[in-house]
mmCIF file of C-alpha atoms in Angstrom:
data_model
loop_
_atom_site.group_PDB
_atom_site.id
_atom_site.type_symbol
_atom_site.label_atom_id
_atom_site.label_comp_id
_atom_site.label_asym_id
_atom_site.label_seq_id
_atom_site.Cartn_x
_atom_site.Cartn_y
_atom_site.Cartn_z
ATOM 1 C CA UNK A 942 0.000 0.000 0.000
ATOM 2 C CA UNK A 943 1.409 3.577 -0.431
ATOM 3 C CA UNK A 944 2.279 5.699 2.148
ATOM 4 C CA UNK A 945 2.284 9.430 2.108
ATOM 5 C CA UNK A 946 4.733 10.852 5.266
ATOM 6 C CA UNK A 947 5.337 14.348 6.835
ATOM 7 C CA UNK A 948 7.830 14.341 9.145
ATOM 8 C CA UNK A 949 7.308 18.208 10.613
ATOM 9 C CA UNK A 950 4.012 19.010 12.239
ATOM 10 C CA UNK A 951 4.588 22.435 12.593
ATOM 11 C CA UNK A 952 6.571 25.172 10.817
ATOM 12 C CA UNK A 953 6.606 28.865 11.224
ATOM 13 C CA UNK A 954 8.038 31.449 8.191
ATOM 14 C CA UNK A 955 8.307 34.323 8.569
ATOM 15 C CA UNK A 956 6.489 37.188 6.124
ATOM 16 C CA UNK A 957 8.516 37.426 2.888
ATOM 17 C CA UNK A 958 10.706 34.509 4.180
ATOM 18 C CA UNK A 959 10.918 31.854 2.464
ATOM 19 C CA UNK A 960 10.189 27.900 3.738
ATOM 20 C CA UNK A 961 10.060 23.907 2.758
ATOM 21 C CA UNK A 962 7.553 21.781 3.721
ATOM 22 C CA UNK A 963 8.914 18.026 3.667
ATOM 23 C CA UNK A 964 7.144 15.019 1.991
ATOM 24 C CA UNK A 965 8.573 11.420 1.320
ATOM 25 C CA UNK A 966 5.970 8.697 -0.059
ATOM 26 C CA UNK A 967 6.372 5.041 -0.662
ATOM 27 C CA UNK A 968 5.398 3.259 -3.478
ATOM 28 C CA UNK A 969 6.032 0.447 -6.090
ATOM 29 C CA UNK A 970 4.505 2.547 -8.953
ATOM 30 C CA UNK A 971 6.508 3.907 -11.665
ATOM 31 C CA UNK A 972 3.453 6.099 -12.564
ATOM 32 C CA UNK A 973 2.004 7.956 -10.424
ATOM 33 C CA UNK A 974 0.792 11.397 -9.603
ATOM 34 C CA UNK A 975 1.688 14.231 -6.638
ATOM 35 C CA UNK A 976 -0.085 17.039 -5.099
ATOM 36 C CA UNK A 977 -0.347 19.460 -2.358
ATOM 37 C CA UNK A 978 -3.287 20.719 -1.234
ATOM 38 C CA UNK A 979 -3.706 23.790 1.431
ATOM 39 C CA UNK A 980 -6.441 23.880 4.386
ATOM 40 C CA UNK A 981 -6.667 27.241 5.787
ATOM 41 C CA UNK A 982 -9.369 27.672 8.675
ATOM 42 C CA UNK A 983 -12.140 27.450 6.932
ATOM 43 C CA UNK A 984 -11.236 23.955 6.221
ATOM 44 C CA UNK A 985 -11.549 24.249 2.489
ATOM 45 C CA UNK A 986 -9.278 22.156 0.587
ATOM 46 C CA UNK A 987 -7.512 23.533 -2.562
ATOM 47 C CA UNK A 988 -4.785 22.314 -4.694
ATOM 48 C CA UNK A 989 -1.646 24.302 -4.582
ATOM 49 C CA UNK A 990 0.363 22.511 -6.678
ATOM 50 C CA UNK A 991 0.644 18.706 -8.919
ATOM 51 C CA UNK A 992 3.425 17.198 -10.381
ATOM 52 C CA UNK A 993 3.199 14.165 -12.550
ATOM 53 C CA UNK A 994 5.987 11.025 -11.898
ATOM 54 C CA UNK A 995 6.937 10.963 -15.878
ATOM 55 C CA UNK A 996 8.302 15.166 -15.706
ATOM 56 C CA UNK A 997 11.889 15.375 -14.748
ATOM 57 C CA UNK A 998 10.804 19.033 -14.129
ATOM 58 C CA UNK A 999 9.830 20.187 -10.997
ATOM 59 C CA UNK A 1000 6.354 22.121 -11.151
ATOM 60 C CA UNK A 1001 6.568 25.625 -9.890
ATOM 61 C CA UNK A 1002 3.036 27.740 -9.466
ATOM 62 C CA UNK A 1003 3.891 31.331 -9.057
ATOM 63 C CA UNK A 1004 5.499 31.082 -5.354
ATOM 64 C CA UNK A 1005 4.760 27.504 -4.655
ATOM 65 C CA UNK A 1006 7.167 25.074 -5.951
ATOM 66 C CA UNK A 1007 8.293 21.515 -5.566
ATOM 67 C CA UNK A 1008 11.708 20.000 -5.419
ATOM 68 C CA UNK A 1009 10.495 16.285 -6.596
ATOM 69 C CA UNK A 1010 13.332 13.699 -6.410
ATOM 70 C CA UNK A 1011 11.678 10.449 -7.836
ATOM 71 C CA UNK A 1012 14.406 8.325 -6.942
ATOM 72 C CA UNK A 1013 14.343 9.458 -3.280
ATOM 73 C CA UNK A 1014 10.733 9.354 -3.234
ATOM 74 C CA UNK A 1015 11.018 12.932 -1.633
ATOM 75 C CA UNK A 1016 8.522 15.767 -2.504
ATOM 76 C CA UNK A 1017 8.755 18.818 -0.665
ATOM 77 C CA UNK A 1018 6.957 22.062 -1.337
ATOM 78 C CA UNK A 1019 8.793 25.418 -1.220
ATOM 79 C CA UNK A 1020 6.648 28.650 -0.782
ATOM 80 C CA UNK A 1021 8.428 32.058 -1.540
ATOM 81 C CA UNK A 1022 7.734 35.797 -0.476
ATOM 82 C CA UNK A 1023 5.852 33.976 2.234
ATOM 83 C CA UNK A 1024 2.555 35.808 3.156
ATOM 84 C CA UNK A 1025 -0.065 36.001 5.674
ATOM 85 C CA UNK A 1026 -2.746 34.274 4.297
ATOM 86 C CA UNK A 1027 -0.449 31.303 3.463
ATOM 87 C CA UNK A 1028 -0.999 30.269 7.343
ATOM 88 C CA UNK A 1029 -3.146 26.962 6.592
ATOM 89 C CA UNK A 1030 -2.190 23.498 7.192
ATOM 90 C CA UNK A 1031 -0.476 21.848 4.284
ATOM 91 C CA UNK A 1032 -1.154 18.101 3.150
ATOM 92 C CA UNK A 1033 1.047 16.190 0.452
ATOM 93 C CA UNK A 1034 -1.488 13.884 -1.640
ATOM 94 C CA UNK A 1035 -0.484 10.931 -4.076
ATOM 95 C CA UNK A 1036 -2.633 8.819 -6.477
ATOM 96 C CA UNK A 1037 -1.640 6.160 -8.830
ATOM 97 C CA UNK A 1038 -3.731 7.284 -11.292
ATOM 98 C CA UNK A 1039 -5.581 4.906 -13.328
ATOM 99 C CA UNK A 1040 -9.189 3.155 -12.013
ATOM 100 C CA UNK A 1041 -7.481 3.404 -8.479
ATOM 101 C CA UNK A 1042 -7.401 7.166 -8.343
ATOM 102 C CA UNK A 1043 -8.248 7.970 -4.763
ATOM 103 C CA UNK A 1044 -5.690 10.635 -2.921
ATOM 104 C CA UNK A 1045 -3.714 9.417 0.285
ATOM 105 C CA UNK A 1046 -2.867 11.857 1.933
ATOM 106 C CA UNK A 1047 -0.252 12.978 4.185
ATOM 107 C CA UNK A 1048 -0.915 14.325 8.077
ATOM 108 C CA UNK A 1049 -0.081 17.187 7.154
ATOM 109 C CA UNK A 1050 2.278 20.298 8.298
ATOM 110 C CA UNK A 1051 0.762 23.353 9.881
ATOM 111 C CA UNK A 1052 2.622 26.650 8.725
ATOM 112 C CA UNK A 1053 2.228 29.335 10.833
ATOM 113 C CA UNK A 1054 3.491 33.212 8.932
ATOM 114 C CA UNK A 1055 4.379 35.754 11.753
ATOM 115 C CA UNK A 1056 5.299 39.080 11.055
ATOM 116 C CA UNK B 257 -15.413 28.890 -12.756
ATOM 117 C CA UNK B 258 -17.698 26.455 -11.333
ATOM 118 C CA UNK B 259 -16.681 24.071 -8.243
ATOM 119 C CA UNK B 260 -17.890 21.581 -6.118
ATOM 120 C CA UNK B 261 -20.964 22.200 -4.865
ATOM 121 C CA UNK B 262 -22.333 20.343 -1.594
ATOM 122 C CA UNK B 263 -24.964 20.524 0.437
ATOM 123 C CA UNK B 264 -25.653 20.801 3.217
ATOM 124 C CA UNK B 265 -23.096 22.497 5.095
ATOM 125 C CA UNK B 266 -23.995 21.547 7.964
ATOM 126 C CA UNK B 267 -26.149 19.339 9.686
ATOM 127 C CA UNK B 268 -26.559 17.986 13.142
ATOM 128 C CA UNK B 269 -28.422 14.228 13.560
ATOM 129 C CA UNK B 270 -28.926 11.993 16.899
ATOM 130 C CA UNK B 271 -27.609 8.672 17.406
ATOM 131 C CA UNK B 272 -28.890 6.199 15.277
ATOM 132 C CA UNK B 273 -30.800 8.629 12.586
ATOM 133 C CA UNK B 274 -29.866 8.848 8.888
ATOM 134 C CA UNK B 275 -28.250 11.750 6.714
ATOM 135 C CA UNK B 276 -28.303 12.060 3.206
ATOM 136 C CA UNK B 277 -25.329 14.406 1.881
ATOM 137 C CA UNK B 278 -25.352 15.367 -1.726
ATOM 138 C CA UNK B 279 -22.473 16.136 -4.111
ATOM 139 C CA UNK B 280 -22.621 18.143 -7.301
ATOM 140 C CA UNK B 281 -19.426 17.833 -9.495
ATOM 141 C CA UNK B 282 -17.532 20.157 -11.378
ATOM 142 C CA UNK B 283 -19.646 20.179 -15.077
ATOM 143 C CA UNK B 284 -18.378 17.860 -17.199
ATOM 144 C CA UNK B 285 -15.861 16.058 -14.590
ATOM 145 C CA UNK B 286 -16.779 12.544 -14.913
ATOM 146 C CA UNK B 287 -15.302 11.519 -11.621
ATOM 147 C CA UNK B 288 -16.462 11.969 -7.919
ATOM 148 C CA UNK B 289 -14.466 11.129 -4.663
ATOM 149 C CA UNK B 290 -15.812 10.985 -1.350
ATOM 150 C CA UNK B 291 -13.365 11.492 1.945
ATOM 151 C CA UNK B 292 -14.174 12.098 5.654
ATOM 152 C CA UNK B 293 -11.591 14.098 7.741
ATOM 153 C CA UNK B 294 -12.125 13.788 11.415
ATOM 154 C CA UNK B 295 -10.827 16.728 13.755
ATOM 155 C CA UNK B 296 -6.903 16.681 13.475
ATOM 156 C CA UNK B 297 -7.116 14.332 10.782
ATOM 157 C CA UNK B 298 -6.205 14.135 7.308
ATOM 158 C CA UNK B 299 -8.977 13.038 4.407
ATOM 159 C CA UNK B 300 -9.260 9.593 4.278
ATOM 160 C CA UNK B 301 -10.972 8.251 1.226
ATOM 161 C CA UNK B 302 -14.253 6.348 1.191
ATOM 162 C CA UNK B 303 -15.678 5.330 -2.327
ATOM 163 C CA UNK B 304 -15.444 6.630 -5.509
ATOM 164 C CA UNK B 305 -17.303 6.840 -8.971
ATOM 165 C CA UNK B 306 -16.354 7.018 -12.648
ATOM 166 C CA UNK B 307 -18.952 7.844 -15.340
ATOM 167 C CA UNK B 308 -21.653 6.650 -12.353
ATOM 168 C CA UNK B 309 -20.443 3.440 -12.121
ATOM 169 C CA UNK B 310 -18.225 2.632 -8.269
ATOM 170 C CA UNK B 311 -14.976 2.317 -9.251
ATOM 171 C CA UNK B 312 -13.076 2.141 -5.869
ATOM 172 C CA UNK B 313 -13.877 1.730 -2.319
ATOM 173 C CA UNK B 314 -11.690 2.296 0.886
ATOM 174 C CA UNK B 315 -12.816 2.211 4.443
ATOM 175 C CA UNK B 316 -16.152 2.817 4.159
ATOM 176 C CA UNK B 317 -18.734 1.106 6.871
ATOM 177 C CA UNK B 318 -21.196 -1.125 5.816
ATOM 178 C CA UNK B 319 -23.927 1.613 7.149
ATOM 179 C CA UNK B 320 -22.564 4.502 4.138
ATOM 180 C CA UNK B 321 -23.731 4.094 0.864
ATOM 181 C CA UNK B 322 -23.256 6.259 -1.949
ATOM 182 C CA UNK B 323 -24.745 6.593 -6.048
ATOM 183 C CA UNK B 324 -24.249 8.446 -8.916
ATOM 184 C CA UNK B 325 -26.903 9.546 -10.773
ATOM 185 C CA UNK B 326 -27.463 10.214 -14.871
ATOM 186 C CA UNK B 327 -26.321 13.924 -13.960
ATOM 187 C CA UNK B 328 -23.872 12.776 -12.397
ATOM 188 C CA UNK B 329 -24.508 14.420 -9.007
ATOM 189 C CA UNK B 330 -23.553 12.239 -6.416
ATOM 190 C CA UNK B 331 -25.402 11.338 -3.004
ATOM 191 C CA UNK B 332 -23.253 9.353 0.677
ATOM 192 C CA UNK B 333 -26.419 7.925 2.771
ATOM 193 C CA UNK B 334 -25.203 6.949 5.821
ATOM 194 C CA UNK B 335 -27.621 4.848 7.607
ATOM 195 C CA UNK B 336 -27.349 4.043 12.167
ATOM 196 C CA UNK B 337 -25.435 7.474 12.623
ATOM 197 C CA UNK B 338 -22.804 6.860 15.420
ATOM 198 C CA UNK B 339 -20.710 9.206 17.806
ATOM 199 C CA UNK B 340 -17.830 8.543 15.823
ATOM 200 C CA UNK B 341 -18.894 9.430 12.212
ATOM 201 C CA UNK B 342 -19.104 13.003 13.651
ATOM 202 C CA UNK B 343 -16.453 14.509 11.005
ATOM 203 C CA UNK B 344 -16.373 16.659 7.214
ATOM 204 C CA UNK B 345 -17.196 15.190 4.528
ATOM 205 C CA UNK B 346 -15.663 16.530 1.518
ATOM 206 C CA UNK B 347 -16.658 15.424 -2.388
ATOM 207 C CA UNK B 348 -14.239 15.997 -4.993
ATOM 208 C CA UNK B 349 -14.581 15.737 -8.504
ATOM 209 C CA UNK B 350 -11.988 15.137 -11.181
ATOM 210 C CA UNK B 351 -11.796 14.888 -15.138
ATOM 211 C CA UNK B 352 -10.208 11.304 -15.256
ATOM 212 C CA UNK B 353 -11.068 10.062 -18.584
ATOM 213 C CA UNK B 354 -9.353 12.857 -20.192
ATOM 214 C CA UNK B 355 -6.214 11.790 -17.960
ATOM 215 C CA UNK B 356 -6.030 14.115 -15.570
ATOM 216 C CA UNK B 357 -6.186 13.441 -11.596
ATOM 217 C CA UNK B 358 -6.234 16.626 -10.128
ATOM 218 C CA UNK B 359 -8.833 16.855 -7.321
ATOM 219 C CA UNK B 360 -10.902 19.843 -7.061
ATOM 220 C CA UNK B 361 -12.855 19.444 -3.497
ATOM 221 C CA UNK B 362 -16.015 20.763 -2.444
ATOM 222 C CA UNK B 363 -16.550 22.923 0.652
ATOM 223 C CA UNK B 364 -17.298 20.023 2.783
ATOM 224 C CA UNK B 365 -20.651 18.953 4.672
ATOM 225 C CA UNK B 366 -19.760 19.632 8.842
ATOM 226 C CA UNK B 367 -21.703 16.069 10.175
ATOM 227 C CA UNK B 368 -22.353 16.551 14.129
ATOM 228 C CA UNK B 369 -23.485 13.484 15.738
ATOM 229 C CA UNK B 370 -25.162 13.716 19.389
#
């Protein structure tokens, strides 16, 4: 079975820092999918960022992107010009794609953004 | 754009009643997940559908129950309501057949057992 893992439970940035959330995932796939998702307060969750096991290059979306090292089975998440409303807990996703599609998900990291 | 639409937000139930939570996908996503996230948890996945047929299951109790329908709107009855399934239930939709996996997740239905 895959395993999604997040090693830090907490982080705290600071504004216009710069931090890196840590993922590592186990699997037997060769194909397989990535994501982070965000859950600020309101507990809504919304993809941040995907990257797909095939693209040697690592996804970047405006000041969220990944560092993805397949062979490590690492994929952290680096957020830039950190800002307020980026305070939200953070949860690394993976799916093998195909008729077996369903997300497992990390626990997650809460990031805390102080001034 | 359009997203995920559920309803209802929010809704409180006794012991041993039944809730009906309804999911509408994003149009023409052909896919719809359904996860529960208990406080301080992280989603954990309960059954899914592809073009309204099931097409995976994880730890769902035999006292859910879920459906697609022809417009692909999607309904999780859950049947003998317990303490425990006191959590959020979020729907997410995807466009699989097209090859993409991206999750886009619905704003969640707040179940409160008592």
């Amino acid at each position: 079975a895959q395993t999604v893992t997040q090693s830090q439970p907490e982080m705290s940035v600071q504004e216009a820092e710069t931090v890196t959330l840590s993922c590592t995932y186990d699997t037997s796939e060769s194909d397989y999918y990535l994501f982070w998702y965000k859950q600020p307060p309101s507990r809504q969750m919304i993809l941040v960022i995907r990257q797909e096991a095939y693209k040697q290059q690592n996804a970047t979306e405006n000041r969220f992107s990944v560092n993805f090292q397949k062979a490590a089975k690492s994929f952290s998440l680096k957020i830039s010009d950190s800002q307020l409303g980026d305070a939200a807990m953070y949860f690394c996703a993976y799916t093998s794609g195909g008729t077996a599609s369903k997300l497992t998900f990390g626990t997650g990291t809460r990031l805390q953004v102080t001034l | 754009a359009a997203g995920v639409i559920q309803s209802p937000r929010h809704l409180i139930k006794e012991k041993r009643e039944t809730a009906t939570l309804k999911c509408y996908p994003i149009p023409r996503h052909d896919t719809v997940y359904w996860y529960q996230q208990g406080p301080g948890q992280d989603p954990q996945f309960l059954i899914s559908f592809y073009e309204k047929m099931q097409s995976d299951k994880g730890s769902i109790p035999d006292r859910f129950s879920a459906q697609q329908f022809s417009d692909y709107h999607s309904e999780l009855n859950m049947s003998s309501l317990e303490l425990g399934d006191s959590a959020l239930y979020f729907c997410a939709s995807s466009l699989r057949g097209k090859g993409s996996y991206e999750q886009y997740f619905g704003p969640g239905t707040r179940l409160t057992v008592t």
